Amino acid sequence: MGVNKALLRQSEDSPTLIERVIERVRQAKAQEVSIIANVSAPYEFLGLPIVGDDVKGIGPLGGIIGGLRASSCERNLVVACDMPGINPDIIAYMASINGDHDAIVPRWVDRLGRVRLEPLHAIYAHSSLPKLMACVASGNIALHTCLETLAVRYVDEQELAGFAGATNSFRNVNSPADWVNFLEDRS
């Protein structure tokens, strides 16, 4: 991106990308909201607790571990800051799923027939922490393969079909072109 995408704005007086995500998470009735970031200064204006990656240099898994360690909740929603279309109804549905799961993760098939997992739009149980740490110890830091070690309850397409524009909830802004497309879709 060339810039901190979490702080992108449509205009000077519009919310940042991360503020959009936080608002949608709050609409889903989240009990606590924290930011996971290795550098806190850019996010202090949000007035939320900021947690660093517990294990540095391993990507999102380090952030998830840090967030779980810092949380007092048994179940924790983890969402990326670059998903401006996140759907509060999908989050609330996922939170309503009961059972003894290490994680609750959306799974869908894209238009090219590829199975997509959304480990950064997922709920992780605090009890999954030892398994996640075992992934790190074994050098298995890719979230998709680390999920294979967890008891995952997948939220499949049949369940997601009940939510209008469900896959927009998983749409990331990873490039300037993605940002332009997001803005064009909003107009």
XYZ file of N, CA, C and O in Angstrom:
748
model
N 0.830 -1.196 0.000
C 0.000 0.000 0.000
C 0.870 1.252 0.000
O 0.456 2.251 -0.536
N 1.987 1.206 0.690
C 2.843 2.381 0.767
C 2.499 3.304 1.930
O 3.254 4.220 2.237
N 1.341 3.081 2.566
C 0.914 3.866 3.728
C 0.247 2.906 4.711
O -0.070 1.769 4.365
N -0.006 3.381 5.916
C -0.718 2.572 6.905
C -2.184 2.503 6.483
O -2.939 3.450 6.664
N -2.598 1.384 5.930
C -3.952 1.276 5.385
C -5.025 1.405 6.446
O -6.146 1.811 6.150
N -4.728 1.086 7.686
C -5.712 1.222 8.763
C -6.168 2.670 8.918
O -7.266 2.934 9.393
N -5.318 3.614 8.494
C -5.615 5.032 8.682
C -6.130 5.714 7.417
O -6.299 6.939 7.395
N -6.407 4.939 6.371
C -6.968 5.517 5.150
C -8.348 6.107 5.429
O -9.123 5.566 6.211
N -8.634 7.225 4.769
C -9.934 7.896 4.883
C -10.454 8.205 3.480
O -9.684 8.507 2.584
N -11.765 8.186 3.339
C -12.384 8.569 2.077
C -12.225 10.066 1.855
O -11.972 10.525 0.757
N -12.386 10.834 2.928
C -12.211 12.286 2.881
C -11.691 12.730 4.240
O -11.649 11.948 5.199
N -11.328 13.992 4.342
C -10.745 14.535 5.573
C -11.623 14.301 6.802
O -11.128 14.053 7.889
N -12.935 14.372 6.635
C -13.831 14.251 7.787
C -14.506 12.879 7.906
O -15.371 12.681 8.750
N -14.092 11.926 7.100
C -14.672 10.582 7.178
C -13.853 9.707 8.130
O -12.703 10.005 8.432
N -14.454 8.620 8.610
C -13.707 7.735 9.523
C -12.573 7.000 8.802
O -12.632 6.776 7.591
N -11.583 6.626 9.567
C -10.498 5.818 9.017
C -11.012 4.399 8.778
O -12.077 4.019 9.278
N -10.244 3.638 8.047
C -10.603 2.250 7.775
C -10.766 1.470 9.085
O -11.747 0.743 9.262
N -9.853 1.649 10.016
C -9.945 0.932 11.283
C -11.155 1.388 12.086
O -11.804 0.577 12.756
N -11.518 2.663 12.022
C -12.713 3.138 12.728
C -13.978 2.510 12.150
O -14.911 2.193 12.890
N -14.007 2.298 10.836
C -15.152 1.625 10.206
C -15.292 0.199 10.758
O -16.379 -0.241 11.080
N -14.162 -0.499 10.841
C -14.181 -1.878 11.334
C -14.616 -1.902 12.798
O -15.468 -2.718 13.195
N -14.071 -1.014 13.607
C -14.431 -0.966 15.029
C -15.929 -0.698 15.192
O -16.594 -1.347 16.012
N -16.464 0.216 14.424
C -17.897 0.527 14.515
C -18.748 -0.700 14.203
O -19.722 -0.992 14.883
N -18.364 -1.440 13.194
C -19.131 -2.636 12.826
C -19.009 -3.734 13.880
O -19.966 -4.444 14.160
N -17.840 -3.857 14.480
C -17.663 -4.833 15.565
C -18.535 -4.426 16.757
O -19.183 -5.267 17.373
N -18.585 -3.140 17.046
C -19.441 -2.665 18.145
C -20.916 -2.897 17.832
O -21.696 -3.201 18.730
N -21.308 -2.749 16.578
C -22.697 -3.012 16.188
C -23.073 -4.474 16.450
O -24.237 -4.782 16.673
N -22.081 -5.345 16.424
C -22.313 -6.771 16.704
C -22.331 -7.049 18.206
O -22.400 -8.200 18.613
N -22.244 -6.012 19.011
C -22.341 -6.101 20.479
C -21.121 -6.732 21.136
O -21.236 -7.487 22.101
N -19.937 -6.409 20.620
C -18.706 -6.904 21.241
C -18.598 -6.367 22.662
O -18.884 -5.200 22.915
N -18.195 -7.220 23.587
C -18.065 -6.813 24.992
C -16.844 -5.924 25.221
O -16.888 -4.982 25.986
N -15.756 -6.269 24.580
C -14.510 -5.508 24.701
C -13.920 -5.364 23.312
O -14.051 -6.263 22.485
N -13.260 -4.249 23.059
C -12.568 -4.050 21.787
C -11.146 -3.608 22.110
O -10.943 -2.682 22.901
N -10.180 -4.284 21.518
C -8.771 -3.935 21.665
C -8.141 -3.898 20.282
O -8.626 -4.543 19.355
N -7.050 -3.192 20.191
C -6.273 -3.117 18.958
C -5.016 -3.951 19.169
O -4.359 -3.845 20.210
N -4.676 -4.771 18.189
C -3.417 -5.510 18.238
C -2.490 -4.869 17.218
O -2.785 -4.853 16.018
N -1.412 -4.294 17.716
C -0.464 -3.593 16.841
C 0.895 -3.545 17.527
O 0.976 -3.428 18.748
N 1.936 -3.611 16.745
C 3.284 -3.548 17.310
C 3.728 -2.127 17.615
O 4.641 -1.910 18.396
N 3.099 -1.158 16.971
C 3.388 0.253 17.217
C 2.079 0.897 17.649
O 1.112 0.893 16.885
N 2.034 1.428 18.851
C 0.765 1.922 19.388
C 0.432 3.354 18.998
O -0.747 3.700 18.895
N 1.427 4.193 18.771
C 1.186 5.632 18.562
C 0.119 5.939 17.497
O -0.747 6.782 17.746
N 0.122 5.286 16.339
C -0.880 5.652 15.329
C -2.327 5.380 15.747
O -3.258 5.927 15.149
N -2.533 4.547 16.768
C -3.878 4.122 17.144
C -4.345 4.686 18.484
O -5.463 4.407 18.914
N -3.516 5.476 19.133
C -3.870 6.016 20.445
C -5.115 6.889 20.379
O -5.878 6.955 21.339
N -5.359 7.555 19.250
C -6.537 8.429 19.096
C -7.845 7.650 19.240
O -8.895 8.240 19.513
N -7.801 6.333 19.111
C -9.002 5.508 19.212
C -9.464 5.329 20.661
O -10.615 4.972 20.904
N -8.561 5.552 21.604
C -8.910 5.422 23.015
C -9.186 3.995 23.453
O -9.932 3.773 24.404
N -8.600 3.033 22.784
C -8.800 1.611 23.087
C -7.500 0.997 23.588
O -6.411 1.479 23.251
N -7.584 -0.084 24.349
C -6.362 -0.786 24.744
C -5.612 -1.275 23.496
O -6.236 -1.722 22.529
N -4.305 -1.163 23.543
C -3.469 -1.606 22.429
C -2.539 -2.692 22.939
O -1.827 -2.510 23.932
N -2.571 -3.834 22.264
C -1.801 -5.011 22.653
C -0.797 -5.297 21.539
O -1.157 -5.305 20.364
N 0.443 -5.563 21.904
C 1.454 -5.913 20.915
C 1.444 -7.396 20.598
O 0.878 -8.204 21.352
N 2.055 -7.748 19.474
C 2.231 -9.164 19.152
C 3.002 -9.818 20.288
O 4.009 -9.281 20.746
N 2.541 -10.950 20.729
C 3.214 -11.649 21.814
C 4.494 -12.305 21.318
O 5.488 -12.353 22.024
N 4.445 -12.828 20.122
C 5.617 -13.422 19.495
C 5.883 -12.586 18.247
O 5.090 -12.586 17.315
N 6.960 -11.861 18.236
C 7.258 -10.928 17.147
C 7.782 -11.664 15.915
O 8.402 -12.710 16.007
N 7.496 -11.089 14.759
C 8.074 -11.572 13.512
C 7.410 -12.792 12.911
O 7.959 -13.396 11.996
N 6.207 -13.168 13.410
C 5.552 -14.350 12.836
C 4.214 -13.996 12.200
O 3.400 -14.869 11.929
N 3.981 -12.702 11.999
C 2.769 -12.286 11.306
C 1.536 -12.338 12.194
O 1.618 -12.219 13.419
N 0.378 -12.536 11.571
C -0.891 -12.474 12.300
C -1.001 -13.441 13.477
O -1.654 -13.129 14.471
N -0.360 -14.592 13.390
C -0.433 -15.554 14.492
C 0.107 -14.939 15.784
O -0.458 -15.138 16.863
N 1.183 -14.163 15.690
C 1.732 -13.489 16.868
C 0.749 -12.520 17.480
O 0.649 -12.399 18.706
N -0.010 -11.827 16.624
C -1.033 -10.910 17.118
C -2.183 -11.632 17.782
O -2.687 -11.196 18.825
N -2.604 -12.732 17.198
C -3.694 -13.504 17.788
C -3.284 -14.030 19.162
O -4.034 -13.932 20.135
N -2.080 -14.548 19.260
C -1.580 -15.049 20.547
C -1.522 -13.918 21.570
O -1.971 -14.070 22.709
N -0.999 -12.760 21.162
C -0.940 -11.609 22.069
C -2.320 -11.166 22.515
O -2.547 -10.876 23.693
N -3.251 -11.130 21.575
C -4.619 -10.733 21.906
C -5.279 -11.706 22.861
O -5.951 -11.294 23.822
N -5.098 -12.995 22.625
C -5.682 -13.999 23.515
C -5.080 -13.908 24.910
O -5.791 -14.009 25.918
N -3.789 -13.717 24.988
C -3.133 -13.622 26.308
C -3.603 -12.396 27.080
O -3.706 -12.433 28.294
N -3.887 -11.313 26.369
C -4.296 -10.068 27.030
C -5.787 -10.036 27.364
O -6.217 -9.218 28.167
N -6.560 -10.925 26.775
C -8.011 -10.897 26.935
C -8.483 -11.659 28.167
O -7.936 -12.697 28.519
N -9.530 -11.134 28.767
C -10.161 -11.835 29.886
C -11.363 -12.654 29.418
O -12.001 -13.323 30.223
N -11.666 -12.594 28.129
C -12.825 -13.308 27.575
C -12.429 -14.712 27.115
O -11.318 -14.915 26.627
N -13.356 -15.656 27.241
C -13.081 -17.014 26.767
C -13.072 -17.074 25.243
O -12.275 -17.762 24.643
N -13.969 -16.339 24.611
C -14.045 -16.343 23.139
C -13.723 -14.945 22.637
O -14.223 -13.955 23.170
N -12.882 -14.883 21.592
C -12.366 -13.610 21.118
C -12.477 -13.505 19.604
O -11.938 -14.352 18.879
N -13.165 -12.467 19.163
C -13.258 -12.189 17.743
C -11.964 -11.526 17.295
O -11.494 -10.581 17.935
N -11.409 -12.029 16.219
C -10.218 -11.433 15.614
C -10.603 -11.014 14.204
O -11.050 -11.846 13.416
N -10.472 -9.713 13.915
C -10.739 -9.222 12.568
C -9.601 -8.322 12.129
O -8.996 -7.621 12.945
N -9.329 -8.358 10.844
C -8.294 -7.503 10.273
C -8.810 -6.074 10.170
O -10.012 -5.844 10.012
N -7.897 -5.122 10.233
C -8.271 -3.705 10.166
C -8.646 -3.275 8.755
O -9.132 -2.172 8.558
N -8.422 -4.138 7.782
C -8.615 -3.736 6.385
C -9.832 -4.394 5.741
O -9.857 -4.644 4.550
N -10.856 -4.666 6.553
C -12.094 -5.271 6.052
C -13.245 -4.283 6.265
O -14.054 -4.437 7.183
N -13.350 -3.259 5.430
C -14.349 -2.211 5.673
C -15.792 -2.665 5.512
O -16.708 -2.013 6.004
N -16.024 -3.790 4.853
C -17.384 -4.274 4.640
C -17.820 -5.309 5.646
O -18.831 -5.995 5.445
N -17.088 -5.444 6.737
C -17.401 -6.473 7.728
C -18.870 -6.347 8.144
O -19.372 -5.264 8.364
N -19.533 -7.481 8.209
C -20.972 -7.521 8.442
C -21.254 -7.845 9.919
O -20.973 -8.962 10.368
N -21.812 -6.891 10.670
C -22.099 -7.147 12.088
C -23.033 -8.331 12.313
O -22.921 -9.027 13.334
N -23.930 -8.596 11.377
C -24.848 -9.724 11.533
C -24.118 -11.062 11.445
O -24.470 -12.012 12.148
N -23.098 -11.128 10.585
C -22.301 -12.359 10.498
C -21.518 -12.552 11.793
O -21.459 -13.664 12.330
N -20.946 -11.475 12.305
C -20.208 -11.565 13.566
C -21.136 -12.043 14.685
O -20.794 -12.947 15.453
N -22.318 -11.446 14.784
C -23.263 -11.829 15.833
C -23.679 -13.285 15.675
O -23.798 -14.019 16.668
N -23.881 -13.724 14.430
C -24.238 -15.126 14.188
C -23.114 -16.043 14.661
O -23.357 -17.029 15.364
N -21.878 -15.718 14.281
C -20.744 -16.539 14.692
C -20.651 -16.601 16.220
O -20.402 -17.658 16.793
N -20.876 -15.462 16.871
C -20.802 -15.412 18.332
C -21.902 -16.239 18.984
O -21.740 -16.701 20.121
N -23.006 -16.450 18.272
C -24.119 -17.214 18.839
C -23.916 -18.727 18.749
O -24.674 -19.485 19.348
N -22.887 -19.161 18.019
C -22.642 -20.592 17.842
C -22.056 -21.161 19.133
O -21.017 -20.706 19.609
N -22.726 -22.137 19.667
C -22.271 -22.785 20.899
C -21.471 -24.041 20.569
O -21.577 -24.581 19.477
N -20.713 -24.487 21.514
C -19.951 -25.716 21.340
C -18.533 -25.556 21.830
O -18.075 -24.459 22.132
N -17.857 -26.667 21.884
C -16.492 -26.709 22.388
C -15.524 -26.616 21.205
O -14.914 -27.606 20.815
N -15.417 -25.425 20.642
C -14.573 -25.216 19.466
C -13.367 -24.368 19.845
O -13.473 -23.449 20.659
N -12.233 -24.672 19.234
C -11.066 -23.800 19.393
C -11.228 -22.531 18.581
O -10.701 -21.484 18.938
N -11.948 -22.647 17.463
C -12.135 -21.495 16.587
C -13.425 -21.661 15.784
O -13.871 -22.785 15.537
N -13.989 -20.535 15.392
C -15.136 -20.489 14.494
C -14.706 -19.624 13.322
O -14.381 -18.441 13.502
N -14.651 -20.233 12.132
C -14.033 -19.600 10.977
C -14.945 -19.698 9.752
O -15.383 -20.792 9.404
N -15.214 -18.570 9.082
C -15.962 -18.643 7.827
C -15.166 -19.382 6.744
O -13.933 -19.266 6.663
N -15.915 -20.123 5.924
C -15.310 -20.866 4.802
C -16.278 -20.744 3.623
O -17.453 -21.048 3.754
N -15.749 -20.313 2.486
C -16.588 -20.125 1.311
C -15.783 -20.437 0.052
O -14.569 -20.623 0.108
N -16.454 -20.510 -1.073
C -15.810 -20.802 -2.352
C -15.930 -19.567 -3.236
O -17.032 -19.040 -3.439
N -14.778 -19.106 -3.736
C -14.813 -17.910 -4.584
C -15.268 -18.255 -6.001
O -15.496 -19.422 -6.325
N -15.379 -17.257 -6.837
C -15.919 -17.473 -8.196
C -15.008 -18.326 -9.073
O -15.424 -18.804 -10.112
N -13.765 -18.532 -8.639
C -12.844 -19.399 -9.376
C -12.841 -20.823 -8.819
O -12.060 -21.661 -9.249
N -13.711 -21.086 -7.837
C -13.824 -22.417 -7.272
C -12.828 -22.726 -6.167
O -12.721 -23.867 -5.726
N -12.111 -21.713 -5.689
C -11.137 -21.914 -4.611
C -11.812 -21.797 -3.248
O -12.593 -20.875 -3.026
N -11.483 -22.709 -2.351
C -12.003 -22.644 -0.990
C -11.239 -21.548 -0.248
O -10.007 -21.520 -0.253
N -11.990 -20.671 0.381
C -11.413 -19.557 1.131
C -11.729 -19.716 2.610
O -12.873 -19.933 2.988
N -10.704 -19.627 3.423
C -10.858 -19.614 4.874
C -10.579 -18.194 5.349
O -9.731 -17.507 4.769
N -11.256 -17.777 6.388
C -11.105 -16.410 6.887
C -10.604 -16.401 8.335
O -11.333 -16.084 9.258
N -9.318 -16.751 8.548
C -8.795 -16.805 9.915
C -8.637 -15.435 10.569
O -8.416 -15.345 11.774
N -8.759 -14.358 9.786
C -8.708 -13.015 10.356
C -10.094 -12.370 10.357
O -10.249 -11.148 10.313
N -11.095 -13.210 10.389
C -12.507 -12.829 10.576
C -13.108 -14.003 11.341
O -14.034 -14.655 10.888
N -12.512 -14.304 12.478
C -12.811 -15.560 13.182
C -12.885 -15.336 14.683
O -12.424 -14.317 15.193
N -13.468 -16.305 15.337
C -13.529 -16.297 16.795
C -12.602 -17.401 17.295
O -12.685 -18.546 16.839
N -11.715 -17.023 18.227
C -10.776 -17.978 18.816
C -11.076 -18.117 20.306
O -11.226 -17.121 21.016
N -11.151 -19.350 20.765
C -11.326 -19.608 22.191
C -9.998 -19.401 22.902
O -8.926 -19.722 22.357
N -10.068 -18.867 24.095
C -8.852 -18.684 24.893
C -8.151 -20.025 25.093
O -6.923 -20.103 25.129
N -8.936 -21.079 25.159
C -8.376 -22.415 25.355
C -7.571 -22.908 24.152
O -6.878 -23.922 24.249
N -7.622 -22.197 23.021
C -6.828 -22.592 21.854
C -5.372 -22.156 21.981
O -4.517 -22.589 21.198
N -5.084 -21.325 22.966
C -3.741 -20.765 23.116
C -2.625 -21.807 23.161
O -1.626 -21.655 22.435
N -2.746 -22.893 23.927
C -1.656 -23.887 23.922
C -1.419 -24.499 22.532
O -0.274 -24.735 22.148
N -2.470 -24.719 21.780
C -2.314 -25.289 20.437
C -1.666 -24.275 19.502
O -0.831 -24.643 18.655
N -2.035 -23.004 19.637
C -1.419 -21.971 18.808
C 0.064 -21.821 19.146
O 0.899 -21.664 18.253
N 0.390 -21.902 20.424
C 1.793 -21.833 20.831
C 2.562 -23.057 20.334
O 3.737 -22.942 19.960
N 1.918 -24.215 20.295
C 2.567 -25.407 19.750
C 2.861 -25.220 18.264
O 3.890 -25.692 17.764
N 1.978 -24.531 17.558
C 2.236 -24.221 16.143
C 3.510 -23.403 16.010
O 4.367 -23.686 15.174
N 3.630 -22.384 16.857
C 4.821 -21.534 16.822
C 6.069 -22.366 17.128
O 7.077 -22.281 16.423
N 5.999 -23.192 18.158
C 7.149 -24.008 18.563
C 7.591 -24.955 17.455
O 8.782 -25.246 17.312
N 6.623 -25.411 16.657
C 6.966 -26.337 15.567
C 7.327 -25.616 14.272
O 7.619 -26.264 13.273
N 7.281 -24.287 14.298
C 7.601 -23.515 13.094
C 6.424 -23.378 12.137
O 6.569 -22.863 11.036
N 5.268 -23.829 12.556
C 4.066 -23.761 11.732
C 3.346 -22.452 12.037
O 2.467 -22.397 12.891
N 3.715 -21.363 11.339
C 3.149 -20.058 11.660
C 2.122 -19.574 10.639
O 1.521 -18.526 10.833
N 1.876 -20.313 9.592
C 0.852 -19.943 8.617
C -0.517 -20.239 9.226
O -0.796 -21.367 9.637
N -1.366 -19.231 9.293
C -2.666 -19.412 9.950
C -3.486 -20.534 9.334
O -4.125 -21.298 10.046
N -3.479 -20.639 8.015
C -4.298 -21.671 7.368
C -3.872 -23.078 7.787
O -4.710 -23.939 8.014
N -2.582 -23.303 7.904
C -2.138 -24.634 8.313
C -2.243 -24.812 9.821
O -2.500 -25.913 10.303
N -2.095 -23.730 10.572
C -2.263 -23.813 12.025
C -3.716 -24.163 12.364
O -3.968 -24.882 13.337
N -4.670 -23.705 11.558
C -6.078 -24.052 11.796
C -6.285 -25.564 11.785
O -7.166 -26.077 12.477
N -5.457 -26.279 11.023
C -5.584 -27.730 10.935
C -5.324 -28.418 12.280
O -5.732 -29.555 12.479
N -4.660 -27.731 13.195
C -4.370 -28.306 14.505
C -5.457 -27.988 15.530
O -5.395 -28.470 16.651
N -6.419 -27.172 15.138
C -7.476 -26.743 16.049
C -8.785 -27.472 15.767
O -9.017 -27.936 14.651
N -9.636 -27.516 16.771
C -11.012 -27.995 16.579
C -11.813 -26.805 16.065
O -12.205 -25.929 16.833
N -11.987 -26.755 14.748
C -12.608 -25.598 14.100
C -14.052 -25.912 13.728
O -14.343 -26.956 13.151
N -14.916 -24.994 14.026
C -16.300 -25.031 13.547
C -16.344 -24.051 12.377
O -16.158 -22.852 12.543
N -16.481 -24.590 11.171
C -16.527 -23.735 9.993
C -17.942 -23.232 9.764
O -18.914 -23.973 9.925
N -18.050 -21.969 9.415
C -19.310 -21.360 9.002
C -19.279 -21.387 7.488
O -18.557 -20.617 6.855
N -20.009 -22.343 6.903
C -19.951 -22.574 5.466
C -20.917 -21.693 4.677
O -21.752 -20.998 5.242
N -20.780 -21.801 3.369
C -21.574 -20.981 2.458
C -23.076 -21.087 2.677
O -23.786 -20.098 2.543
N -23.552 -22.271 3.021
C -24.989 -22.432 3.248
C -25.451 -21.516 4.380
O -26.519 -20.916 4.301
N -24.650 -21.405 5.423
C -24.981 -20.516 6.536
C -24.803 -19.056 6.147
O -25.610 -18.204 6.511
N -23.753 -18.771 5.397
C -23.479 -17.400 4.986
C -24.501 -16.881 3.985
O -24.714 -15.671 3.879
N -25.150 -17.788 3.261
C -26.126 -17.394 2.234
C -27.275 -16.586 2.818
O -27.916 -15.813 2.101
N -27.523 -16.723 4.088
C -28.595 -15.978 4.729
C -28.270 -14.515 4.982
O -29.117 -13.755 5.446
N -27.051 -14.100 4.670
C -26.619 -12.719 4.907
C -26.348 -12.037 3.570
O -25.523 -12.513 2.786
N -27.036 -10.939 3.323
C -26.853 -10.208 2.064
C -25.389 -9.793 1.897
O -24.791 -9.245 2.822
N -24.822 -10.067 0.728
C -23.451 -9.673 0.427
C -22.426 -10.236 1.388
O -21.450 -9.564 1.725
N -22.619 -11.466 1.826
C -21.772 -12.056 2.865
C -20.285 -11.976 2.543
O -19.481 -11.637 3.410
N -19.906 -12.289 1.316
C -18.469 -12.312 1.018
C -17.848 -10.920 1.036
O -16.631 -10.802 1.155
N -18.652 -9.860 0.967
C -18.099 -8.510 1.122
C -17.533 -8.310 2.516
O -16.674 -7.461 2.731
N -18.018 -9.094 3.470
C -17.519 -9.017 4.833
C -16.039 -9.404 4.898
O -15.315 -8.962 5.780
N -15.591 -10.204 3.952
C -14.222 -10.725 3.960
C -13.302 -9.986 2.986
O -12.138 -10.333 2.856
N -13.812 -8.997 2.332
C -13.058 -8.262 1.313
C -12.012 -7.372 1.982
O -12.334 -6.533 2.813
N -10.765 -7.573 1.599
C -9.648 -6.805 2.150
C -9.278 -5.640 1.239
O -9.467 -5.703 0.032
N -8.699 -4.623 1.844
C -8.112 -3.512 1.103
C -6.603 -3.699 1.224
O -6.006 -3.358 2.239
N -6.005 -4.297 0.191
C -4.577 -4.611 0.228
C -3.734 -3.782 -0.728
O -2.511 -3.870 -0.691
N -4.381 -3.034 -1.591
C -3.640 -2.270 -2.594
C -4.375 -0.964 -2.869
O -5.566 -0.838 -2.546
N -3.699 -0.006 -3.500
C -4.401 1.226 -3.891
C -5.617 0.937 -4.780
O -6.651 1.583 -4.633
N -5.514 -0.066 -5.641
C -6.651 -0.414 -6.502
C -7.822 -0.937 -5.665
O -8.985 -0.602 -5.935
N -7.550 -1.743 -4.628
C -8.605 -2.227 -3.741
C -9.306 -1.056 -3.047
O -10.523 -1.056 -2.880
N -8.522 -0.058 -2.634
C -9.083 1.108 -1.959
C -9.988 1.885 -2.920
O -11.106 2.267 -2.562
N -9.530 2.089 -4.130
C -10.339 2.793 -5.135
C -11.628 2.012 -5.395
O -12.718 2.604 -5.456
N -11.540 0.681 -5.531
C -12.727 -0.134 -5.761
C -13.703 -0.036 -4.597
O -14.906 0.047 -4.797
N -13.192 -0.038 -3.379
C -14.051 0.120 -2.199
C -14.784 1.442 -2.255
O -15.996 1.513 -2.043
N -14.052 2.521 -2.551
C -14.667 3.852 -2.607
C -15.704 3.939 -3.721
O -16.781 4.525 -3.532
N -15.399 3.339 -4.868
C -16.348 3.360 -5.988
C -17.610 2.569 -5.652
O -18.710 2.964 -6.010
N -17.445 1.458 -4.940
C -18.605 0.643 -4.546
C -19.511 1.383 -3.563
O -20.696 1.109 -3.487
N -18.929 2.304 -2.803
C -19.708 3.066 -1.805
C -20.478 4.211 -2.439
O -21.389 4.737 -1.833
N -20.074 4.622 -3.659
C -20.761 5.776 -4.278
C -21.915 5.369 -5.159
O -22.297 4.290 -5.309
